[in-house]
Coordinates of C-alpha atoms in Angstrom, one line a residue:
Chain D
M455 CA 13.9 31.2 30.5
R456 CA 15.8 29.1 28.1
Y457 CA 15.9 31.2 25.0
E458 CA 16.1 29.5 21.4
L459 CA 18.1 31.7 19.1
Y460 CA 17.9 31.0 15.1
Y461 CA 20.5 32.1 13.1
W462 CA 22.6 30.4 10.1
S463 CA 24.9 28.3 11.3
G464 CA 28.1 29.3 9.3
V465 CA 28.5 33.1 9.7
Q466 CA 28.4 35.6 12.6
G467 CA 26.3 37.8 10.7
R468 CA 23.4 40.0 12.2
G469 CA 22.8 36.7 14.8
E470 CA 26.1 37.9 16.5
F471 CA 24.4 41.0 17.8
V472 CA 22.1 39.0 19.9
R473 CA 24.6 36.2 20.6
L474 CA 26.7 38.9 22.1
A475 CA 24.1 40.0 24.5
L476 CA 23.1 36.5 25.4
E477 CA 27.0 35.6 26.1
D478 CA 27.6 38.9 28.0
A479 CA 24.6 38.2 30.3
G480 CA 25.2 34.7 30.9
A481 CA 21.8 34.1 29.6
D482 CA 20.5 30.1 29.0
Y483 CA 20.0 29.8 25.2
V484 CA 20.1 27.3 22.6
D485 CA 22.0 27.8 19.3
V486 CA 19.2 26.1 17.7
A487 CA 20.7 25.9 13.7
R488 CA 24.3 25.4 15.1
K489 CA 22.8 22.3 17.0
R490 CA 20.4 20.9 14.5
G491 CA 21.4 22.3 11.0
D492 CA 19.8 25.3 9.4
N493 CA 16.9 23.3 8.2
A494 CA 15.6 24.0 11.5
M495 CA 14.5 27.5 10.9
M496 CA 12.6 26.7 8.1
P497 CA 9.1 25.8 9.7
F498 CA 9.3 29.3 11.3
L499 CA 10.3 31.0 8.2
R500 CA 7.6 29.0 6.3
G501 CA 4.9 30.0 8.9
K502 CA 4.3 26.3 9.8
Q503 CA 4.8 27.4 13.2
E504 CA 2.8 29.6 15.8
G505 CA 3.3 32.6 16.7
A506 CA 4.8 35.6 14.6
L507 CA 5.9 35.3 11.3
P508 CA 9.9 36.2 10.7
F509 CA 10.9 37.8 7.3
A510 CA 14.5 36.2 7.8
P511 CA 17.0 35.1 10.8
P512 CA 17.8 35.8 13.2
F513 CA 14.6 35.1 15.5
L514 CA 14.3 34.4 18.9
K515 CA 11.7 32.0 20.5
A516 CA 11.3 33.3 24.3
G517 CA 8.6 31.0 25.6
R518 CA 5.4 31.4 23.2
M519 CA 6.8 34.2 21.5
V520 CA 8.6 34.5 18.2
I521 CA 10.5 37.7 18.1
A522 CA 12.6 38.5 14.6
Q523 CA 14.6 41.6 13.7
T524 CA 17.9 42.3 15.4
A525 CA 17.0 45.5 17.0
T526 CA 13.3 44.1 18.2
I527 CA 15.2 41.0 19.5
L528 CA 17.3 43.4 21.6
A529 CA 14.7 45.5 22.6
Y530 CA 13.1 43.0 24.1
L531 CA 15.9 41.0 25.7
G532 CA 17.8 44.5 26.6
P533 CA 15.5 45.0 30.2
R534 CA 15.5 41.3 30.9
L535 CA 19.2 40.9 30.7
G536 CA 20.0 43.9 32.4
L537 CA 21.7 45.1 29.4
V538 CA 20.1 48.3 29.3
L539 CA 19.0 50.3 32.5
G540 CA 17.7 53.6 33.6
G541 CA 14.0 53.4 32.1
L542 CA 12.2 54.4 29.0
S543 CA 14.3 57.1 27.9
A544 CA 17.4 54.9 28.0
E545 CA 15.4 52.0 26.5
I546 CA 14.4 54.4 23.7
Y547 CA 17.8 55.8 23.2
A548 CA 19.2 52.0 23.2
Q549 CA 16.6 51.4 20.5
Q550 CA 17.3 54.2 18.1
L551 CA 20.7 53.6 18.3
Q552 CA 20.6 49.9 17.6
A553 CA 18.3 51.0 14.7
T554 CA 21.0 53.1 13.2
V555 CA 23.5 50.0 13.8
T556 CA 20.9 48.1 11.7
D557 CA 20.9 50.7 8.9
F558 CA 24.7 50.7 8.8
M559 CA 25.0 46.8 8.6
A560 CA 22.6 47.0 5.6
E561 CA 25.1 49.6 4.0
I562 CA 28.3 47.4 4.9
H563 CA 26.7 44.4 3.4
D564 CA 25.7 46.3 0.1
T565 CA 29.3 47.2 -0.2
H566 CA 29.8 43.9 -1.5
H567 CA 26.3 43.3 -2.9
P568 CA 25.6 46.6 -4.4
V569 CA 23.3 45.4 -7.0
A570 CA 21.7 42.4 -5.8
A571 CA 22.0 40.0 -2.8
N572 CA 21.2 36.9 -4.6
L573 CA 24.0 37.2 -7.0
Y574 CA 27.7 36.5 -6.1
Y575 CA 30.0 39.2 -5.3
E576 CA 32.2 38.3 -8.5
E577 CA 29.3 39.1 -10.5
Q578 CA 28.7 42.8 -9.2
R579 CA 32.6 43.7 -8.8
P580 CA 32.6 46.7 -10.7
A581 CA 29.6 48.1 -8.9
A582 CA 30.9 47.2 -5.8
R583 CA 34.3 49.0 -6.2
K584 CA 32.3 52.4 -6.8
R585 CA 29.7 51.5 -3.8
T586 CA 32.7 50.8 -1.3
Q587 CA 34.8 54.1 -2.6
A588 CA 31.5 56.1 -1.7
F589 CA 31.1 54.0 1.5
R590 CA 34.9 54.5 2.6
E591 CA 34.6 58.0 1.9
E592 CA 31.4 59.1 3.1
R593 CA 29.3 56.6 5.1
L594 CA 31.9 54.8 7.3
P595 CA 33.2 58.5 8.7
K596 CA 29.4 59.8 8.9
F597 CA 28.2 56.3 10.8
L598 CA 31.2 56.1 13.2
G599 CA 31.4 59.8 13.7
Y600 CA 28.1 59.7 14.8
F601 CA 28.7 56.9 17.4
E602 CA 31.9 58.4 18.4
N603 CA 29.4 61.9 19.1
V604 CA 27.2 59.9 21.0
L605 CA 29.7 58.7 23.4
T606 CA 31.3 61.7 24.1
R607 CA 27.9 63.5 24.9
G608 CA 27.2 63.6 28.2
N609 CA 23.8 63.9 28.5
G610 CA 23.1 61.4 25.7
R611 CA 25.4 59.3 27.4
Q612 CA 23.8 59.2 30.6
A613 CA 20.5 58.1 29.0
L614 CA 22.3 54.6 28.5
S615 CA 23.7 53.1 31.1
R616 CA 27.1 52.3 32.0
H617 CA 26.5 49.2 29.8
S618 CA 24.1 47.9 27.2
Y619 CA 23.5 45.9 24.4
V620 CA 24.5 48.8 22.1
D621 CA 28.0 48.9 23.6
L622 CA 28.3 45.2 22.7
S623 CA 26.9 45.9 19.5
L624 CA 29.2 48.7 18.8
F625 CA 32.1 46.4 19.9
Q626 CA 30.7 44.1 17.1
L627 CA 30.8 46.7 14.3
V628 CA 34.6 47.9 15.2
S629 CA 35.6 44.5 15.1
G630 CA 33.7 43.4 11.8
L631 CA 35.1 46.6 10.0
D632 CA 38.8 46.1 11.3
Y633 CA 38.7 42.7 9.2
A634 CA 36.7 44.0 6.6
F635 CA 38.3 47.4 5.9
P636 CA 41.5 47.3 7.8
N637 CA 43.3 50.0 6.1
A638 CA 40.1 52.4 6.0
M639 CA 40.0 51.8 10.0
K640 CA 43.4 52.5 10.4
R641 CA 42.8 55.9 8.7
M642 CA 39.8 56.4 11.0
Q643 CA 42.0 55.6 14.1
S644 CA 42.5 59.2 15.6
R645 CA 38.6 60.2 15.0
I646 CA 37.3 57.5 17.1
P647 CA 39.1 57.4 20.4
H648 CA 35.9 56.7 22.5
L649 CA 34.8 53.8 20.3
R650 CA 38.0 52.1 20.2
A651 CA 38.1 52.3 24.0
L652 CA 35.0 51.0 24.3
A653 CA 35.6 48.2 22.1
E654 CA 38.6 47.3 24.0
R655 CA 36.6 47.5 27.4
I656 CA 33.8 45.1 26.0
A657 CA 36.7 42.5 24.9
E658 CA 37.9 42.3 27.9
R659 CA 34.2 41.5 29.9
P660 CA 34.9 38.4 31.3
N661 CA 31.9 36.5 29.8
I662 CA 32.9 38.3 26.3
A663 CA 36.5 37.6 26.5
A664 CA 35.5 33.7 27.1
Y665 CA 32.8 33.6 24.2
L666 CA 35.5 35.5 21.8
A667 CA 38.2 32.4 23.0
S668 CA 35.7 29.9 22.4
P669 CA 34.7 27.9 19.1
R670 CA 31.4 29.6 19.4
R671 CA 32.7 32.7 18.4
I672 CA 33.1 31.9 14.2
P673 CA 35.8 33.8 12.8
F674 CA 34.9 36.2 10.4
N675 CA 34.5 35.2 6.8
E676 CA 33.4 35.8 3.2
D677 CA 29.9 34.5 3.5
G678 CA 29.2 36.6 6.2
V679 CA 28.4 40.7 6.1
F680 CA 31.8 41.9 6.9
R681 CA 34.1 40.4 4.2
H682 CA 37.4 41.4 3.3
Y683 CA 38.1 41.5 -0.3
P684 CA 41.4 43.6 -0.6
E685 CA 40.4 45.3 -3.6
L686 CA 37.6 47.1 -1.9
D687 CA 40.4 48.6 1.0
P688 CA 43.3 49.8 -0.8
A689 CA 45.9 51.2 1.5
R690 CA 45.6 54.5 -0.1
Chain P
M947 CA 1.2 66.6 24.7
R948 CA 1.9 68.6 21.7
Y949 CA 4.4 66.6 19.7
E950 CA 6.9 68.0 17.3
L951 CA 7.9 66.2 14.2
Y952 CA 11.2 66.8 12.5
Y953 CA 11.5 66.1 8.7
W954 CA 12.7 67.6 5.5
S955 CA 9.8 69.8 4.2
G956 CA 9.9 68.9 0.4
V957 CA 9.2 65.0 0.9
Q958 CA 6.8 62.8 2.2
G959 CA 9.9 60.3 3.0
R960 CA 10.5 58.0 6.2
G961 CA 8.6 61.1 7.9
E962 CA 5.4 60.2 6.4
F963 CA 5.1 57.2 8.6
V964 CA 5.1 59.0 11.3
R965 CA 2.7 61.6 10.2
L966 CA 0.3 59.1 9.2
A967 CA 0.4 57.9 12.7
L968 CA -0.1 61.4 14.2
E969 CA -2.9 62.5 11.4
D970 CA -4.6 58.7 11.8
A971 CA -4.8 59.5 15.9
G972 CA -5.9 63.1 15.7
A973 CA -2.6 63.9 17.8
D974 CA -1.9 67.1 18.4
Y975 CA 1.7 68.0 16.5
V976 CA 3.5 70.7 14.5
D977 CA 5.7 69.8 11.4
V978 CA 8.5 71.9 12.6
A979 CA 10.5 72.2 9.1
R980 CA 7.5 72.9 7.3
K981 CA 6.6 75.7 9.6
R982 CA 9.9 77.1 10.2
G983 CA 12.2 75.4 7.6
D984 CA 14.2 72.7 7.4
N985 CA 17.3 74.5 9.3
A986 CA 15.1 74.4 12.7
M987 CA 16.4 70.4 12.3
M988 CA 20.3 71.5 12.3
P989 CA 20.8 72.1 16.3
F990 CA 19.5 68.7 16.8
L991 CA 21.5 67.2 14.3
R992 CA 24.9 69.0 15.4
G993 CA 24.2 67.9 18.9
K994 CA 23.5 71.6 20.1
Q995 CA 20.1 70.4 22.0
E996 CA 19.5 68.6 25.0
G997 CA 18.6 64.8 24.6
A998 CA 19.4 61.8 22.5
L999 CA 21.6 62.8 19.2
P1000 CA 19.7 61.8 15.9
F1001 CA 21.6 60.3 13.0
A1002 CA 19.3 61.9 10.5
P1003 CA 15.3 62.7 10.3
P1004 CA 12.7 62.0 11.2
F1005 CA 12.7 62.6 14.8
L1006 CA 10.4 63.3 17.3
K1007 CA 10.3 65.7 20.2
A1008 CA 8.2 64.3 23.1
G1009 CA 8.3 66.7 26.1
R1010 CA 12.1 66.5 26.7
M1011 CA 12.6 63.3 24.9
V1012 CA 14.0 63.3 21.5
I1013 CA 13.2 60.2 19.6
A1014 CA 15.0 59.4 16.3
Q1015 CA 14.5 56.4 13.8
T1016 CA 11.3 55.8 12.2
A1017 CA 10.3 52.4 13.9
T1018 CA 11.4 53.5 17.1
I1019 CA 9.4 56.7 17.0
L1020 CA 6.6 54.5 16.2
A1021 CA 7.2 52.0 19.0
Y1022 CA 7.2 54.9 21.3
L1023 CA 3.8 56.3 19.9
G1024 CA 1.8 53.3 19.0
P1025 CA 0.6 52.5 22.7
R1026 CA 0.2 56.2 23.3
L1027 CA -2.0 56.9 20.2
G1028 CA -3.9 53.8 20.6
L1029 CA -2.2 52.6 17.3
V1030 CA -1.0 49.2 18.7
L1031 CA -3.4 47.5 21.0
G1032 CA -3.0 43.8 22.9
G1033 CA 0.0 44.4 25.4
L1034 CA 3.4 43.1 25.0
S1035 CA 3.4 40.5 22.2
A1036 CA 1.3 42.6 20.0
E1037 CA 3.7 45.3 20.7
I1038 CA 6.6 43.4 19.7
Y1039 CA 5.3 41.9 16.6
A1040 CA 4.3 45.7 15.6
Q1041 CA 7.9 46.8 16.4
Q1042 CA 9.5 43.8 14.2
L1043 CA 7.0 44.4 11.2
Q1044 CA 8.1 48.1 11.3
A1045 CA 11.7 47.1 11.2
T1046 CA 11.0 44.9 8.2
V1047 CA 9.3 48.0 6.5
T1048 CA 12.5 50.0 7.6
D1049 CA 14.6 47.5 5.5
F1050 CA 12.3 47.6 2.5
M1051 CA 12.4 51.5 2.6
A1052 CA 16.3 51.0 2.5
E1053 CA 16.0 48.9 -0.7
I1054 CA 13.5 50.9 -2.5
H1055 CA 15.8 54.0 -2.1
D1056 CA 18.7 52.1 -3.5
T1057 CA 17.2 51.0 -6.4
H1058 CA 17.6 55.1 -7.5
H1059 CA 20.8 55.3 -5.5
P1060 CA 22.5 51.8 -5.5
V1061 CA 26.0 53.3 -5.7
A1062 CA 26.0 56.5 -3.3
A1063 CA 23.5 58.4 -1.8
N1064 CA 25.4 61.5 -2.3
L1065 CA 25.4 61.1 -6.2
Y1066 CA 22.6 62.2 -8.2
Y1067 CA 20.5 59.5 -9.9
E1068 CA 21.9 60.5 -13.1
E1069 CA 25.3 59.7 -12.4
Q1070 CA 24.5 56.1 -11.0
R1071 CA 21.8 55.0 -14.2
P1072 CA 23.3 51.6 -15.1
A1073 CA 23.6 50.1 -11.9
A1074 CA 20.2 51.5 -10.8
R1075 CA 18.9 49.5 -14.0
K1076 CA 20.4 46.0 -12.8
R1077 CA 19.7 46.7 -9.2
T1078 CA 16.1 47.6 -10.1
Q1079 CA 15.5 44.6 -12.2
A1080 CA 16.7 42.3 -9.6
F1081 CA 14.5 44.4 -7.2
R1082 CA 11.1 44.1 -9.2
E1083 CA 12.1 40.2 -9.7
E1084 CA 13.2 39.1 -6.4
R1085 CA 12.9 41.8 -3.3
L1086 CA 9.5 43.3 -4.3
P1087 CA 7.7 40.4 -4.3
K1088 CA 9.5 38.8 -1.4
F1089 CA 8.4 41.6 0.8
L1090 CA 5.3 42.1 -0.4
G1091 CA 4.7 38.4 -0.4
Y1092 CA 5.7 38.4 3.3
F1093 CA 3.1 41.0 4.2
E1094 CA 0.7 39.7 2.6
N1095 CA 1.4 36.2 4.4
V1096 CA 1.5 38.3 7.8
L1097 CA -2.1 39.4 7.1
T1098 CA -3.5 36.2 6.4
R1099 CA -2.0 34.2 9.0
G1100 CA -5.0 33.8 11.8
N1101 CA -2.5 33.7 15.1
G1102 CA 0.0 36.5 13.8
R1103 CA -3.0 38.8 12.8
Q1104 CA -4.7 38.3 16.0
A1105 CA -1.4 39.6 17.8
L1106 CA -1.8 43.0 16.0
S1107 CA -5.0 44.6 17.1
R1108 CA -7.6 45.4 14.4
H1109 CA -5.6 48.4 13.4
S1110 CA -2.3 49.6 14.1
Y1111 CA 0.4 51.7 12.9
V1112 CA 1.5 49.2 10.9
D1113 CA -1.4 48.9 8.9
L1114 CA -0.7 53.1 8.2
S1115 CA 2.9 51.9 7.2
L1116 CA 1.8 49.3 4.9
F1117 CA -0.9 51.7 3.3
Q1118 CA 2.2 54.0 2.6
L1119 CA 4.3 51.0 1.2
V1120 CA 1.7 50.1 -1.3
S1121 CA 0.6 53.7 -2.3
G1122 CA 4.5 54.7 -2.8
L1123 CA 5.3 51.7 -4.7
D1124 CA 2.2 52.2 -7.0
Y1125 CA 3.6 55.5 -7.5
A1126 CA 7.4 54.5 -8.4
F1127 CA 6.3 51.0 -10.3
P1128 CA 3.0 51.1 -11.6
N1129 CA 3.7 48.2 -13.8
A1130 CA 5.8 46.0 -11.4
M1131 CA 2.5 46.7 -8.9
K1132 CA -0.1 45.5 -11.9
R1133 CA 1.9 42.2 -12.0
M1134 CA 1.6 41.9 -8.3
Q1135 CA -2.0 42.3 -8.4
S1136 CA -3.3 39.2 -7.9
R1137 CA -0.8 38.1 -5.2
I1138 CA -1.5 40.7 -2.9
P1139 CA -5.7 41.0 -2.4
H1140 CA -5.2 41.2 1.4
L1141 CA -2.7 44.1 1.0
R1142 CA -4.9 45.6 -1.5
A1143 CA -7.9 45.7 0.6
L1144 CA -6.2 46.7 3.8
A1145 CA -4.7 50.1 1.7
E1146 CA -8.3 50.9 0.5
R1147 CA -9.6 50.7 4.2
I1148 CA -6.8 52.9 5.5
A1149 CA -7.4 55.4 2.5
E1150 CA -11.0 55.6 3.8
R1151 CA -10.4 56.2 7.4
P1152 CA -11.9 59.5 8.1
N1153 CA -8.9 61.4 9.4
I1154 CA -6.5 59.4 6.6
A1155 CA -9.1 60.7 3.9
A1156 CA -8.9 64.3 5.5
Y1157 CA -5.4 64.3 5.5
L1158 CA -4.7 62.9 1.9
A1159 CA -7.1 65.7 0.4
S1160 CA -5.2 68.1 2.7
P1161 CA -2.3 70.4 1.1
R1162 CA -0.1 68.6 4.2
R1163 CA 0.3 65.6 2.0
I1164 CA 2.7 66.3 -0.4
P1165 CA 2.4 64.5 -3.8
F1166 CA 5.2 62.0 -4.5
N1167 CA 8.2 63.4 -6.3
E1168 CA 11.4 62.5 -7.7
D1169 CA 13.2 64.0 -4.5
G1170 CA 11.7 61.1 -2.2
V1171 CA 12.3 57.8 -1.7
F1172 CA 9.5 56.5 -3.9
R1173 CA 10.2 57.8 -7.3
H1174 CA 9.1 57.3 -10.7
Y1175 CA 11.6 57.0 -13.3
P1176 CA 10.0 55.0 -16.3
E1177 CA 13.0 53.2 -17.2
L1178 CA 13.1 51.6 -14.0
D1179 CA 9.6 50.3 -14.6
P1180 CA 9.2 48.7 -18.1
A1181 CA 5.7 47.3 -19.2
R1182 CA 7.3 44.1 -19.6

């Protein structure tokens, strides 16, 4: 099956979680908006196409099915790409972990957009400073500590396979946070050894290493979810 | 199977989406924290129990499985309770709609907590006013308009059964928004006729009507996700 991925062409964003799964599995896919422009997504978003109506990109066309929402796309692709093994309980565990990745991404986005998604960062700086302080002190350690605990828990860990789409997503989270909040991540360093080891292991997987070295991997930038604004990541 | 639902005992919150599914289906379940206190959740949240590690309530114990994240719990329960029929494409569509409900709930929560979840509303009022204005003007019409479109779309609608857990969740969204933002919802009235009709139909389902009339339905209150603060819902 040739999959069609639809996502904004200029950023990694939420589409990157799907892209990493497709790349890691060596799946046959087209990155439609990068090939034909962002307007190629509009007929779907405006309900002019058959199939489910997406709320927003990313969405995936798989045969006649249209599947939106990152975690739902991965729940569908996971078993088909061999990126979650072990049956129902592993699939369900992966789904709830990916849903938690989604929640975390929304909070990461809101560090620079605490007031409104449709205003510029520059229009909501004071609120962004306050929100990001709370993010650095409370939410970042809470989410990363949670994922670290998942990785060190014997019975939880066994529920996932030795490799899954969740691992790829955790790699992406660590990479994006390293870009956006290098100082805060340095302070977290000693508390997330398993998450660090996982991220290093994923970066070395042949298909992922090839993808990261390719022009298909767009650099992180200040239009995406992970943004580096030095005033939001003080050295101390 | 007797399901065990774990969620904070004093609010409807995110647990209510699961509760409505269990009630509508007449499932055998125990609302554990309401029976034994919120502390009954702690061994799970601290990793002292077998099974998957939840990030936060709600979570469901189904036999030996522990399932967290509202949308994941419903993805699991839906087919088992007859609350999504029609095979894979209906299940996937329901999952992505429920993921969108989850996103919407996060934004509804952040209207009164735009800076930090662990501060009181009273400590973030100016930011809450700004965020809620953007919410009323942009996000509320966008999300409700989306769900209205889903309901009116022939092919999308057919993908779901005539009744599903998503319908129950849309009822809950409309009910909660009516409570929190009565003025804004009045202004939306003419734009969401199908969503309104659905909410009325759900409220009349015998098991739901019985549940809503029972003491098990905790009234909306200002500790939950849907909060009514008059200054966040001006008459004009």
